[in-house]
mmCIF file with all atom_site columns, C-alpha atoms in Angstrom:
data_model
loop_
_atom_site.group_PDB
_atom_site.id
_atom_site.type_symbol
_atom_site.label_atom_id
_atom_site.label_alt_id
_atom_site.label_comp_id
_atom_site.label_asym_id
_atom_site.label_entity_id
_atom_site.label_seq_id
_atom_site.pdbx_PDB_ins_code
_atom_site.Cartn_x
_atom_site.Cartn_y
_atom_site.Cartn_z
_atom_site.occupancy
_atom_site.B_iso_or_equiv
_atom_site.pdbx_formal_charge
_atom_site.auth_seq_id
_atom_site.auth_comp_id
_atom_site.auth_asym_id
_atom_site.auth_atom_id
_atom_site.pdbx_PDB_model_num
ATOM 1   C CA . UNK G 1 1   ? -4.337  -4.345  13.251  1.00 45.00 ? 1   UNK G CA 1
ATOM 2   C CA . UNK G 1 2   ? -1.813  -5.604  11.076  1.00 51.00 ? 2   UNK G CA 1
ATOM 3   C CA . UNK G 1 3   ? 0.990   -6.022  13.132  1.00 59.00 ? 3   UNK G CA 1
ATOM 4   C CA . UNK G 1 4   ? 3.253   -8.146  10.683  1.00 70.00 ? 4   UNK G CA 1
ATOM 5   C CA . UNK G 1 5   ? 4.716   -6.802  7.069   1.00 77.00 ? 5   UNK G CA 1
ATOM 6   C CA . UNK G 1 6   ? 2.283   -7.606  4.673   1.00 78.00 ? 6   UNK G CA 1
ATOM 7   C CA . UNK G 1 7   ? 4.003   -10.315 2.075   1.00 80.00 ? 7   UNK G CA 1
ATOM 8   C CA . UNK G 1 8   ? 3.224   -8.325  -0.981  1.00 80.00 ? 8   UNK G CA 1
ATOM 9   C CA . UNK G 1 9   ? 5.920   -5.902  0.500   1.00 88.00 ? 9   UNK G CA 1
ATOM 10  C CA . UNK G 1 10  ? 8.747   -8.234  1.276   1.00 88.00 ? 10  UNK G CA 1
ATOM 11  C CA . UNK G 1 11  ? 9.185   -8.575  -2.054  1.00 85.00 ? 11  UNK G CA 1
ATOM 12  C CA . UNK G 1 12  ? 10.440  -4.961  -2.563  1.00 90.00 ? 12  UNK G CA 1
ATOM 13  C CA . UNK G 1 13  ? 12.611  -4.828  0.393   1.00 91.00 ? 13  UNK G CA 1
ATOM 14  C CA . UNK G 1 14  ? 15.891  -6.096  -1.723  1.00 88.00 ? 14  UNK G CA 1
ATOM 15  C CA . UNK G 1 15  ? 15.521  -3.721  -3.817  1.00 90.00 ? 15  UNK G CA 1
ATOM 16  C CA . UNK G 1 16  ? 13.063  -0.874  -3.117  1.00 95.00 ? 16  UNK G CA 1
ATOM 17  C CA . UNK G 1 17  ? 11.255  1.568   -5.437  1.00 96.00 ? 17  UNK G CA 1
ATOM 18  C CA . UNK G 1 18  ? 11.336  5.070   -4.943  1.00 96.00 ? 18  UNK G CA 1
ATOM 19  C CA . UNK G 1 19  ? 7.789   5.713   -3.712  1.00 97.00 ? 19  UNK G CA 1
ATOM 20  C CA . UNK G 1 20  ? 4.615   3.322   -3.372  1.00 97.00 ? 20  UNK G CA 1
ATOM 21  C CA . UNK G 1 21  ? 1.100   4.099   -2.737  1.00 95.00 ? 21  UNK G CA 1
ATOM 22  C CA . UNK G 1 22  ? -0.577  1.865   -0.304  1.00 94.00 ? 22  UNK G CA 1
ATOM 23  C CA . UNK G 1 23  ? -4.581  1.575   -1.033  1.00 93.00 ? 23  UNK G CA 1
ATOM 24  C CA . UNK G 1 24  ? -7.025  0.131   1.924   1.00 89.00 ? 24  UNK G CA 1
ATOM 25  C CA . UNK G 1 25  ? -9.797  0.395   4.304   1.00 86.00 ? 25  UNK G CA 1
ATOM 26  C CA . UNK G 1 26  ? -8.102  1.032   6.920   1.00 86.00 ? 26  UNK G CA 1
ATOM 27  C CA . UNK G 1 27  ? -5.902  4.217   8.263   1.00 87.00 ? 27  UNK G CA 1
ATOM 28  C CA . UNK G 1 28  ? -4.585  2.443   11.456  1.00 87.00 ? 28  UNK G CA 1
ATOM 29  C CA . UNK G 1 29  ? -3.407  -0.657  9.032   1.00 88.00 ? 29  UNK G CA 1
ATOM 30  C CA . UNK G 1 30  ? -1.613  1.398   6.284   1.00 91.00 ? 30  UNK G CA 1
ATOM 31  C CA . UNK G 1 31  ? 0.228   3.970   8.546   1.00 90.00 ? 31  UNK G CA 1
ATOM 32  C CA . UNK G 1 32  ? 1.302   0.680   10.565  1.00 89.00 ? 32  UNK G CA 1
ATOM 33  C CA . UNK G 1 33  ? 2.234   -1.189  7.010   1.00 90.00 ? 33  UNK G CA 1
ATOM 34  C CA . UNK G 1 34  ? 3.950   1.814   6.018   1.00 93.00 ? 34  UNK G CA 1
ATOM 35  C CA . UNK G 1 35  ? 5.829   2.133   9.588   1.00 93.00 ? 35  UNK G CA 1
ATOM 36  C CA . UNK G 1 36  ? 6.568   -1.422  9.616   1.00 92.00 ? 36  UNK G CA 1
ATOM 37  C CA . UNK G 1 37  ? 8.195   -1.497  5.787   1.00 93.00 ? 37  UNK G CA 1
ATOM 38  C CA . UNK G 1 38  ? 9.976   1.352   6.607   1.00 95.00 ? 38  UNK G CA 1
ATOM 39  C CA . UNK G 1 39  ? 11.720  -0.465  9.199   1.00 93.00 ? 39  UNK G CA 1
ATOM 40  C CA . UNK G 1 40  ? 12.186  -3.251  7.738   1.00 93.00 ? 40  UNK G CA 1
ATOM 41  C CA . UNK G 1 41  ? 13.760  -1.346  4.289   1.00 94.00 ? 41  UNK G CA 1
ATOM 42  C CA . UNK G 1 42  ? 16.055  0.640   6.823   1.00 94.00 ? 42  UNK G CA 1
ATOM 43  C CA . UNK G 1 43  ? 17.227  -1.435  9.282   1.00 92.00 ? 43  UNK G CA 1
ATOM 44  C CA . UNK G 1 44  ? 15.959  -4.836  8.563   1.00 89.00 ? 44  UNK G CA 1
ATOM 45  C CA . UNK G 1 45  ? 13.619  -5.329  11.745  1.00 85.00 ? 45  UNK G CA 1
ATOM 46  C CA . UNK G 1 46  ? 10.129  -6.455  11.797  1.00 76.00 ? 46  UNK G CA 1
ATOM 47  C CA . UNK G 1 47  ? 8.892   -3.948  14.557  1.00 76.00 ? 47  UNK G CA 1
ATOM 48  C CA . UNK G 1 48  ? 8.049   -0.207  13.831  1.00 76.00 ? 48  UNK G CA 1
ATOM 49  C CA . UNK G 1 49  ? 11.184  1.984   15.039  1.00 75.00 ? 49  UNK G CA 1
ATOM 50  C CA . UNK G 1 50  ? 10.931  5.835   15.570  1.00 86.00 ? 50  UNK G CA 1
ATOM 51  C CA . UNK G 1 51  ? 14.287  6.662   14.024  1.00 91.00 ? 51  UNK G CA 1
ATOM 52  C CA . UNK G 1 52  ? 15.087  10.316  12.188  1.00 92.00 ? 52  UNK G CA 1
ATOM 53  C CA . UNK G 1 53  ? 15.438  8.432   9.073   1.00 94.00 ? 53  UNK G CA 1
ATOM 54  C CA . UNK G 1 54  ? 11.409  7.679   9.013   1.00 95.00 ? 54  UNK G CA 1
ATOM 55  C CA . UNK G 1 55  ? 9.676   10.550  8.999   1.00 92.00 ? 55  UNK G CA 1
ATOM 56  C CA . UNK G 1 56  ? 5.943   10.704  8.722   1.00 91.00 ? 56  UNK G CA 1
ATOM 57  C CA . UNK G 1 57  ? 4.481   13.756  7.935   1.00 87.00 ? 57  UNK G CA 1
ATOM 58  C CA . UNK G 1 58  ? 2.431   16.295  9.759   1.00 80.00 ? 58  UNK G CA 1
ATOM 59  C CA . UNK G 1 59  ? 0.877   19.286  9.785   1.00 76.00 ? 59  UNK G CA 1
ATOM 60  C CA . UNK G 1 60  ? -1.007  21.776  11.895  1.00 76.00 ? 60  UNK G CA 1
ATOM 61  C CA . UNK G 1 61  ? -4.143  21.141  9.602   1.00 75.00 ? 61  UNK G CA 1
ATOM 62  C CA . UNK G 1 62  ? -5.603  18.182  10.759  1.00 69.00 ? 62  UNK G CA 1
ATOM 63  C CA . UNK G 1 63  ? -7.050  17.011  6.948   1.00 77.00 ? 63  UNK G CA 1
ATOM 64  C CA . UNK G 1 64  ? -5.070  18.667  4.579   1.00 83.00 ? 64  UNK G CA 1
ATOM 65  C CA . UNK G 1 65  ? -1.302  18.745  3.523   1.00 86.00 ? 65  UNK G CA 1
ATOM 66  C CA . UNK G 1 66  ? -0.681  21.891  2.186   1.00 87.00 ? 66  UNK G CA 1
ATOM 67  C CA . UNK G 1 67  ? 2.402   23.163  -0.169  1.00 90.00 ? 67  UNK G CA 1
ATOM 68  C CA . UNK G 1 68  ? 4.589   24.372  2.943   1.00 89.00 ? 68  UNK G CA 1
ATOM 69  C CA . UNK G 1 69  ? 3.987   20.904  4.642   1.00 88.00 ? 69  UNK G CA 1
ATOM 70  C CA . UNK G 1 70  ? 5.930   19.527  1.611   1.00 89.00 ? 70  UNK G CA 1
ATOM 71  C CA . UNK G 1 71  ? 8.224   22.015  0.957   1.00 88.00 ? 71  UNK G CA 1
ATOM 72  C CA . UNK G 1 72  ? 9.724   21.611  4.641   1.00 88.00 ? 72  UNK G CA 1
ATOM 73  C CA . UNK G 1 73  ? 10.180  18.330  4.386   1.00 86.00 ? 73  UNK G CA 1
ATOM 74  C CA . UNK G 1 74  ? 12.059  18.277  1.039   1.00 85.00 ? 74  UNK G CA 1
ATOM 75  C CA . UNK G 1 75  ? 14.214  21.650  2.114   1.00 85.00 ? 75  UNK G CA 1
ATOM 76  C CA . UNK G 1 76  ? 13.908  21.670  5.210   1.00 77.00 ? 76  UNK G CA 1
ATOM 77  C CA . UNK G 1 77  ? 14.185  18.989  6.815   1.00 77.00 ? 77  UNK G CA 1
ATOM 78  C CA . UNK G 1 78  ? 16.086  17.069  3.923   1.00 84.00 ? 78  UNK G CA 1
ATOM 79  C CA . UNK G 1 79  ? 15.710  13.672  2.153   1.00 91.00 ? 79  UNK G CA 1
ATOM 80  C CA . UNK G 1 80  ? 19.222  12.854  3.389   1.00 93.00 ? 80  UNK G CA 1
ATOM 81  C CA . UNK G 1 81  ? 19.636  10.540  5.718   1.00 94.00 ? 81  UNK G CA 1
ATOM 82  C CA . UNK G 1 82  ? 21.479  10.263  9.156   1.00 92.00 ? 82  UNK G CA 1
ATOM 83  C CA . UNK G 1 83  ? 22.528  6.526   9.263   1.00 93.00 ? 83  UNK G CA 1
ATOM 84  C CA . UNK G 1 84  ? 20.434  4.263   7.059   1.00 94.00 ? 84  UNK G CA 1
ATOM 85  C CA . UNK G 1 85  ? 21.069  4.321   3.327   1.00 94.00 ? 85  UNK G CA 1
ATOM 86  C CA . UNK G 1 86  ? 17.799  5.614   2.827   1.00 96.00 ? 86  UNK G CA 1
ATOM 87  C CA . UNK G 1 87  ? 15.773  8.253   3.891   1.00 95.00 ? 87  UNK G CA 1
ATOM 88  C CA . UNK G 1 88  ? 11.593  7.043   4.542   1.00 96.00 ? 88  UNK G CA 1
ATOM 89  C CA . UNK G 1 89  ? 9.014   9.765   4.167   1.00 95.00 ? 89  UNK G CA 1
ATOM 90  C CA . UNK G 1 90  ? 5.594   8.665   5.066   1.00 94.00 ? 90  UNK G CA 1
ATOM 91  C CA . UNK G 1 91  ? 2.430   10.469  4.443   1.00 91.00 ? 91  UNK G CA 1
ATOM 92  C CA . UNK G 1 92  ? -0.284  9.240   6.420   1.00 87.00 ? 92  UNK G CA 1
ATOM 93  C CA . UNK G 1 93  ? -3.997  7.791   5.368   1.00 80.00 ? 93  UNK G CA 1
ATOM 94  C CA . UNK G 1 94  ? -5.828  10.806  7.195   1.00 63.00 ? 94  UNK G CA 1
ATOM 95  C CA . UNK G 1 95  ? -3.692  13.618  5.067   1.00 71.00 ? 95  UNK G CA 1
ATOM 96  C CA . UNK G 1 96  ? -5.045  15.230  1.860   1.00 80.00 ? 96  UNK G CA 1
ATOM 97  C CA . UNK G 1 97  ? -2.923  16.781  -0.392  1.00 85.00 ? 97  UNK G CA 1
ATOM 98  C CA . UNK G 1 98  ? -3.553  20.169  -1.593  1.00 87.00 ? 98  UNK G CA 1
ATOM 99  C CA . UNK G 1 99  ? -3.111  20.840  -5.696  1.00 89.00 ? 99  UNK G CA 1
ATOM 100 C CA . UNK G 1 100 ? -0.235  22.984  -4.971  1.00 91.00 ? 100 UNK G CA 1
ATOM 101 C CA . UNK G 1 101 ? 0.929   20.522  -2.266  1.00 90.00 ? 101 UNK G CA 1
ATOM 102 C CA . UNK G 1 102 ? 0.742   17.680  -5.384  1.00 92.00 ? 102 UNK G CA 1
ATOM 103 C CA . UNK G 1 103 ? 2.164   19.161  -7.598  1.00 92.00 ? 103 UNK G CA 1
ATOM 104 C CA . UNK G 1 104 ? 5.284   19.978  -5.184  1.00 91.00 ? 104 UNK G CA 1
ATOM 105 C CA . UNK G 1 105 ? 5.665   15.884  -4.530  1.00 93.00 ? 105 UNK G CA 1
ATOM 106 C CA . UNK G 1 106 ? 5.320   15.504  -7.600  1.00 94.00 ? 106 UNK G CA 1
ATOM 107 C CA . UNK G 1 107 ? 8.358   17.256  -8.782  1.00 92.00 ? 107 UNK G CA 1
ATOM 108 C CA . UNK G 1 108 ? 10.122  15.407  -6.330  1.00 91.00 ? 108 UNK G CA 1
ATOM 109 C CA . UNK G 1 109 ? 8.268   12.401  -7.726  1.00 93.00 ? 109 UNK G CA 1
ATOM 110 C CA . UNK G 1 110 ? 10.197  12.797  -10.921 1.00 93.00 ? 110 UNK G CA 1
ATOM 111 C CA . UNK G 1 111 ? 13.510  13.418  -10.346 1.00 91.00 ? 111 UNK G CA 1
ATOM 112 C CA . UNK G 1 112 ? 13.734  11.402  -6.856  1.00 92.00 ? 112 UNK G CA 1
ATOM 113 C CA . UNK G 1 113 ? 16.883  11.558  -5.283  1.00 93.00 ? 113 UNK G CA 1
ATOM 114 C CA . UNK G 1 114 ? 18.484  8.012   -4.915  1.00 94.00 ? 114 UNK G CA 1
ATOM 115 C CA . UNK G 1 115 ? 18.463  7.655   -1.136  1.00 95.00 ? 115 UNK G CA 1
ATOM 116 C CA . UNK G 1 116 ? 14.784  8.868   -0.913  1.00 96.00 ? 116 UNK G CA 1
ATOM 117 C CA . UNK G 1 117 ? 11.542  6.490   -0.658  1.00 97.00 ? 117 UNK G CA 1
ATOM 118 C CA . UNK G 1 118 ? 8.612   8.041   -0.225  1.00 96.00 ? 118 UNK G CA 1
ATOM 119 C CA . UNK G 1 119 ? 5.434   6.035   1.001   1.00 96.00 ? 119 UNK G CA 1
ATOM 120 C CA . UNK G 1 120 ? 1.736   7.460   0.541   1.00 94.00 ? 120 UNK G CA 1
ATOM 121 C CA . UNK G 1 121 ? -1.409  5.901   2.022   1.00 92.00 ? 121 UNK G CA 1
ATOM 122 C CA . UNK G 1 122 ? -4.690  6.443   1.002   1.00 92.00 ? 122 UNK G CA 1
ATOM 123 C CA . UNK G 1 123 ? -8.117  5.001   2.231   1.00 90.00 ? 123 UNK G CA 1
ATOM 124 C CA . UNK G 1 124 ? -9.485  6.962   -1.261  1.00 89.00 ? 124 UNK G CA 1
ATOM 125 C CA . UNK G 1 125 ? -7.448  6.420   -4.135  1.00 90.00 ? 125 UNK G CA 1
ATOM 126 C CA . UNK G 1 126 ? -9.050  9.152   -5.959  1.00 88.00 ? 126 UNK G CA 1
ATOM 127 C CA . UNK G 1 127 ? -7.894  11.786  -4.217  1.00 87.00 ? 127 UNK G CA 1
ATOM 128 C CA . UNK G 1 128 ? -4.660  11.163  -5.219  1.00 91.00 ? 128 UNK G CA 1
ATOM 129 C CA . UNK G 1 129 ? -3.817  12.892  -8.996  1.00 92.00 ? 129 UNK G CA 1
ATOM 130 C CA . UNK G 1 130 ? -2.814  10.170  -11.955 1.00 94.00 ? 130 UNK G CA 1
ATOM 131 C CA . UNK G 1 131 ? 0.334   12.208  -12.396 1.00 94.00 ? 131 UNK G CA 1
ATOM 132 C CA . UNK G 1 132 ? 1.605   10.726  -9.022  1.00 95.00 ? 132 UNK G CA 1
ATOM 133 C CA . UNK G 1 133 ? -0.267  7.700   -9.408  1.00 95.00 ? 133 UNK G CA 1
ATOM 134 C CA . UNK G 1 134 ? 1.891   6.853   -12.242 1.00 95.00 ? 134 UNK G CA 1
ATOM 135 C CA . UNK G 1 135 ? 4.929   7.351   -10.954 1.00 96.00 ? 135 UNK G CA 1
ATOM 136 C CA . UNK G 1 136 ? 4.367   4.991   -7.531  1.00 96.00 ? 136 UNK G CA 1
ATOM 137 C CA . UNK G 1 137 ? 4.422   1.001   -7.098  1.00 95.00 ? 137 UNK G CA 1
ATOM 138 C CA . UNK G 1 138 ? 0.668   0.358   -6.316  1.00 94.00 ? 138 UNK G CA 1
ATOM 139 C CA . UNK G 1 139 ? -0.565  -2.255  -3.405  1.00 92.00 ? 139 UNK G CA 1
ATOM 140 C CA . UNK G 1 140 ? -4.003  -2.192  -3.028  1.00 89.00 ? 140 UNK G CA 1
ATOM 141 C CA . UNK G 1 141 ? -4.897  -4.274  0.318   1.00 84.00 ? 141 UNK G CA 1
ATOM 142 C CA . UNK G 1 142 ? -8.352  -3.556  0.246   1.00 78.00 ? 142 UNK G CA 1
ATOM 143 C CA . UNK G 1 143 ? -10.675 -6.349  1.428   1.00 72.00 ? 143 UNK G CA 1
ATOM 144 C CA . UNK G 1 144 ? -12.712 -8.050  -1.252  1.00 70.00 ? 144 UNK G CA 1
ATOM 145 C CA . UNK G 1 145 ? -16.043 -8.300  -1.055  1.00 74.00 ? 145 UNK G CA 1
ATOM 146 C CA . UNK G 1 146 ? -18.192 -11.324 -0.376  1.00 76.00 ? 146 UNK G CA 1
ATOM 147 C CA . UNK G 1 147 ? -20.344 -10.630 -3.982  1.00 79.00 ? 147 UNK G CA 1
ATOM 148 C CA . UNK G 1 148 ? -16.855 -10.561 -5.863  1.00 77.00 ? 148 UNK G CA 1
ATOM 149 C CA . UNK G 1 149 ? -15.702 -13.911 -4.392  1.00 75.00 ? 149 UNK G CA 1
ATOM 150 C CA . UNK G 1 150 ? -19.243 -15.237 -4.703  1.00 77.00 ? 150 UNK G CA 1
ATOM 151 C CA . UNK G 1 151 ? -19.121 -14.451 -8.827  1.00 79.00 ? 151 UNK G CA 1
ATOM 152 C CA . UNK G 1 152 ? -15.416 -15.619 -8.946  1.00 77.00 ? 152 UNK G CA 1
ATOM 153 C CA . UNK G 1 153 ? -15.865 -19.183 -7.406  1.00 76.00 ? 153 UNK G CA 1
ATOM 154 C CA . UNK G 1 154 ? -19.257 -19.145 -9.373  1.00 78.00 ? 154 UNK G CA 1
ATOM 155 C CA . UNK G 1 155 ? -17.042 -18.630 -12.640 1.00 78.00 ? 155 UNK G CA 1
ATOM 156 C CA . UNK G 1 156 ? -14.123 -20.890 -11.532 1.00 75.00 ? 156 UNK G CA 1
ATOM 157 C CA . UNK G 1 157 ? -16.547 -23.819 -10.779 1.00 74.00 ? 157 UNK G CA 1
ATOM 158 C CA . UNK G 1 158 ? -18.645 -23.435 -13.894 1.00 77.00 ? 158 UNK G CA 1
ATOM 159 C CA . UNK G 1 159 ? -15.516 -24.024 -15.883 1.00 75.00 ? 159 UNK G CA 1
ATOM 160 C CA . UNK G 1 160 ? -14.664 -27.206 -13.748 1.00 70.00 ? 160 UNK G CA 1
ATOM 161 C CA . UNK G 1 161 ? -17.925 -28.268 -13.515 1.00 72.00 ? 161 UNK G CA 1
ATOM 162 C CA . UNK G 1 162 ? -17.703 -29.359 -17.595 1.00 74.00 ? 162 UNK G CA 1
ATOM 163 C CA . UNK G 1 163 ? -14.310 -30.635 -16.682 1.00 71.00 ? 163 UNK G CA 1
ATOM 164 C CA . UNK G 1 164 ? -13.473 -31.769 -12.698 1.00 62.00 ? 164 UNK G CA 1
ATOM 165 C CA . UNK G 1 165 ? -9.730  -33.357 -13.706 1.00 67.00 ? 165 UNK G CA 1
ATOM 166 C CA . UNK G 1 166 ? -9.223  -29.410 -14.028 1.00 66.00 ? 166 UNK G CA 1
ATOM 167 C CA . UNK G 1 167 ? -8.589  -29.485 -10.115 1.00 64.00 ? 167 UNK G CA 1
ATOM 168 C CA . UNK G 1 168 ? -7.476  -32.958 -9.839  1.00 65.00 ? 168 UNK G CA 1
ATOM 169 C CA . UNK G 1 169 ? -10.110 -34.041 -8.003  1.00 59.00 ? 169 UNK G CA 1
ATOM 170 C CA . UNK G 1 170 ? -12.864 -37.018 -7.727  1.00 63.00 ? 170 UNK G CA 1
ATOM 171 C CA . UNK G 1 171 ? -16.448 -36.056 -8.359  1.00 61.00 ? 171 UNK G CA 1
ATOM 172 C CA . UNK G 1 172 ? -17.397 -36.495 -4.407  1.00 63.00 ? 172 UNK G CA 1
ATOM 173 C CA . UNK G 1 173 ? -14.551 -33.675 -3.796  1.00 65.00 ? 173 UNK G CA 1
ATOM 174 C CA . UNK G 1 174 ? -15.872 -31.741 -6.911  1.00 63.00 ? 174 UNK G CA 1
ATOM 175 C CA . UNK G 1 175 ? -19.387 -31.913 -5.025  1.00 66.00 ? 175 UNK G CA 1
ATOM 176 C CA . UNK G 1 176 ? -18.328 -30.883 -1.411  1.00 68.00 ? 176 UNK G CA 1
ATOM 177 C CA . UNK G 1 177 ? -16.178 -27.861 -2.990  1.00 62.00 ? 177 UNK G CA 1
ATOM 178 C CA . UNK G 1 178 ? -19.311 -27.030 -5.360  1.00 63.00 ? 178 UNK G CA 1
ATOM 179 C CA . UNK G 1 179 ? -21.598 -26.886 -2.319  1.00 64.00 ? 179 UNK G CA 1
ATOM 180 C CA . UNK G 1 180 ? -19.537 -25.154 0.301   1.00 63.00 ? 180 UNK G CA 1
ATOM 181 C CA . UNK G 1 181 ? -18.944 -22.108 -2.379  1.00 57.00 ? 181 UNK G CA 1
ATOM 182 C CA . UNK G 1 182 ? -22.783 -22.013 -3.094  1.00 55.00 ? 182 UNK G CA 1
ATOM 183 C CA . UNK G 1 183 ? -22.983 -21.501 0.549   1.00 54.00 ? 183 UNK G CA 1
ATOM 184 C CA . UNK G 1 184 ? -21.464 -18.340 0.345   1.00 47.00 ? 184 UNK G CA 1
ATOM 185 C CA . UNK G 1 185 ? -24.820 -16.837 -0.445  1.00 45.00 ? 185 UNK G CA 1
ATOM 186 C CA . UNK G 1 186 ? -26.386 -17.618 2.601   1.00 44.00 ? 186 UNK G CA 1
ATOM 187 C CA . UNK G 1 187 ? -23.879 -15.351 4.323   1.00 43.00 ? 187 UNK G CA 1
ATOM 188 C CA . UNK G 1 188 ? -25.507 -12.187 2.468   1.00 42.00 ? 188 UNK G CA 1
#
């Protein structure tokens, strides 16, 4: 688990955007990410704190988030907050949204009040509609693959191999790098 903000994040924390969409393989990871930044946007700590300014949203339906789920928490509830400047709404990895429950973020998606950040995570980026898509900061911390980094060094190194002063390096060094990444495949 993840237990440290992830560095692509720290970068927004000066001056954060009014909802993001975290991508990944993992549910535990991104609810703790998304807990963590939260925290850290709010009242700059590092650990996750329960506070009534995060609020991570449930509902009785274990899968699905339906329109009431996200009507309560924009009217009910409120996007105001009690002490921080902003107000964090979370909606975690596990949770899909219903079309009506979409389109009712999505409103609030477009006219976002200015002490409001909302923070979606999603193991299955396609389940989420391009209309709300567009209008969240994207971080995608999925792993990569072993076959994409295989066909990346494979490209990188067959550009430096007709030119090793690329990489500032001596032919031996060239050699050693050349072999360990052709190694790769033997962990297939």
């Amino acid at each position: 688990m993840l237990d440290c903000l992830n560095k692509k994040l720290i970068n927004e924390l000066e001056s954060p955007f009014h909802a993001y969409l975290l991508l990944g393989n993992s549910s535990s990871d991104l609810l703790n990410q998304a807990t963590i930044f939260a925290s850290k946007i709010l009242f700059g700590v590092d650990d996750k704190k329960e506070h009534p300014d995060i609020k991570i949203i449930t509902s009785e339906n274990v899968n699905t988030l339906g329109v009431d789920d996200i009507r309560d928490v924009i009217n009910k509830d409120g996007l105001v907050p009690i002490e921080a400047k902003y107000k964090v709404v979370i909606f975690p990895p596990v949770k899909s949204l219903t079309e009506e429950a979409s389109n009712a973020l999505l409103k609030t998606l477009e006219e976002p009040p200015s002490y409001a950040i909302f923070i979606l995570a999603t193991t299955e980026k396609n389940k989420v509609i391009p209309t709300i898509l567009s209008r969240c900061q994207i971080y995608d911390f999925n792993r990569i693959e072993i076959p994409d980094i295989k066909s990346k060094l494979i490209n990188i190194l067959n550009v430096v191999s007709e030119n090793p002063k690329i990489l500032n390096v001596t032919s031996l060094q060239f050699t050693v790098l050349a072999c360990n990444c052709f190694s790769i495949s033997s962990l297939e």
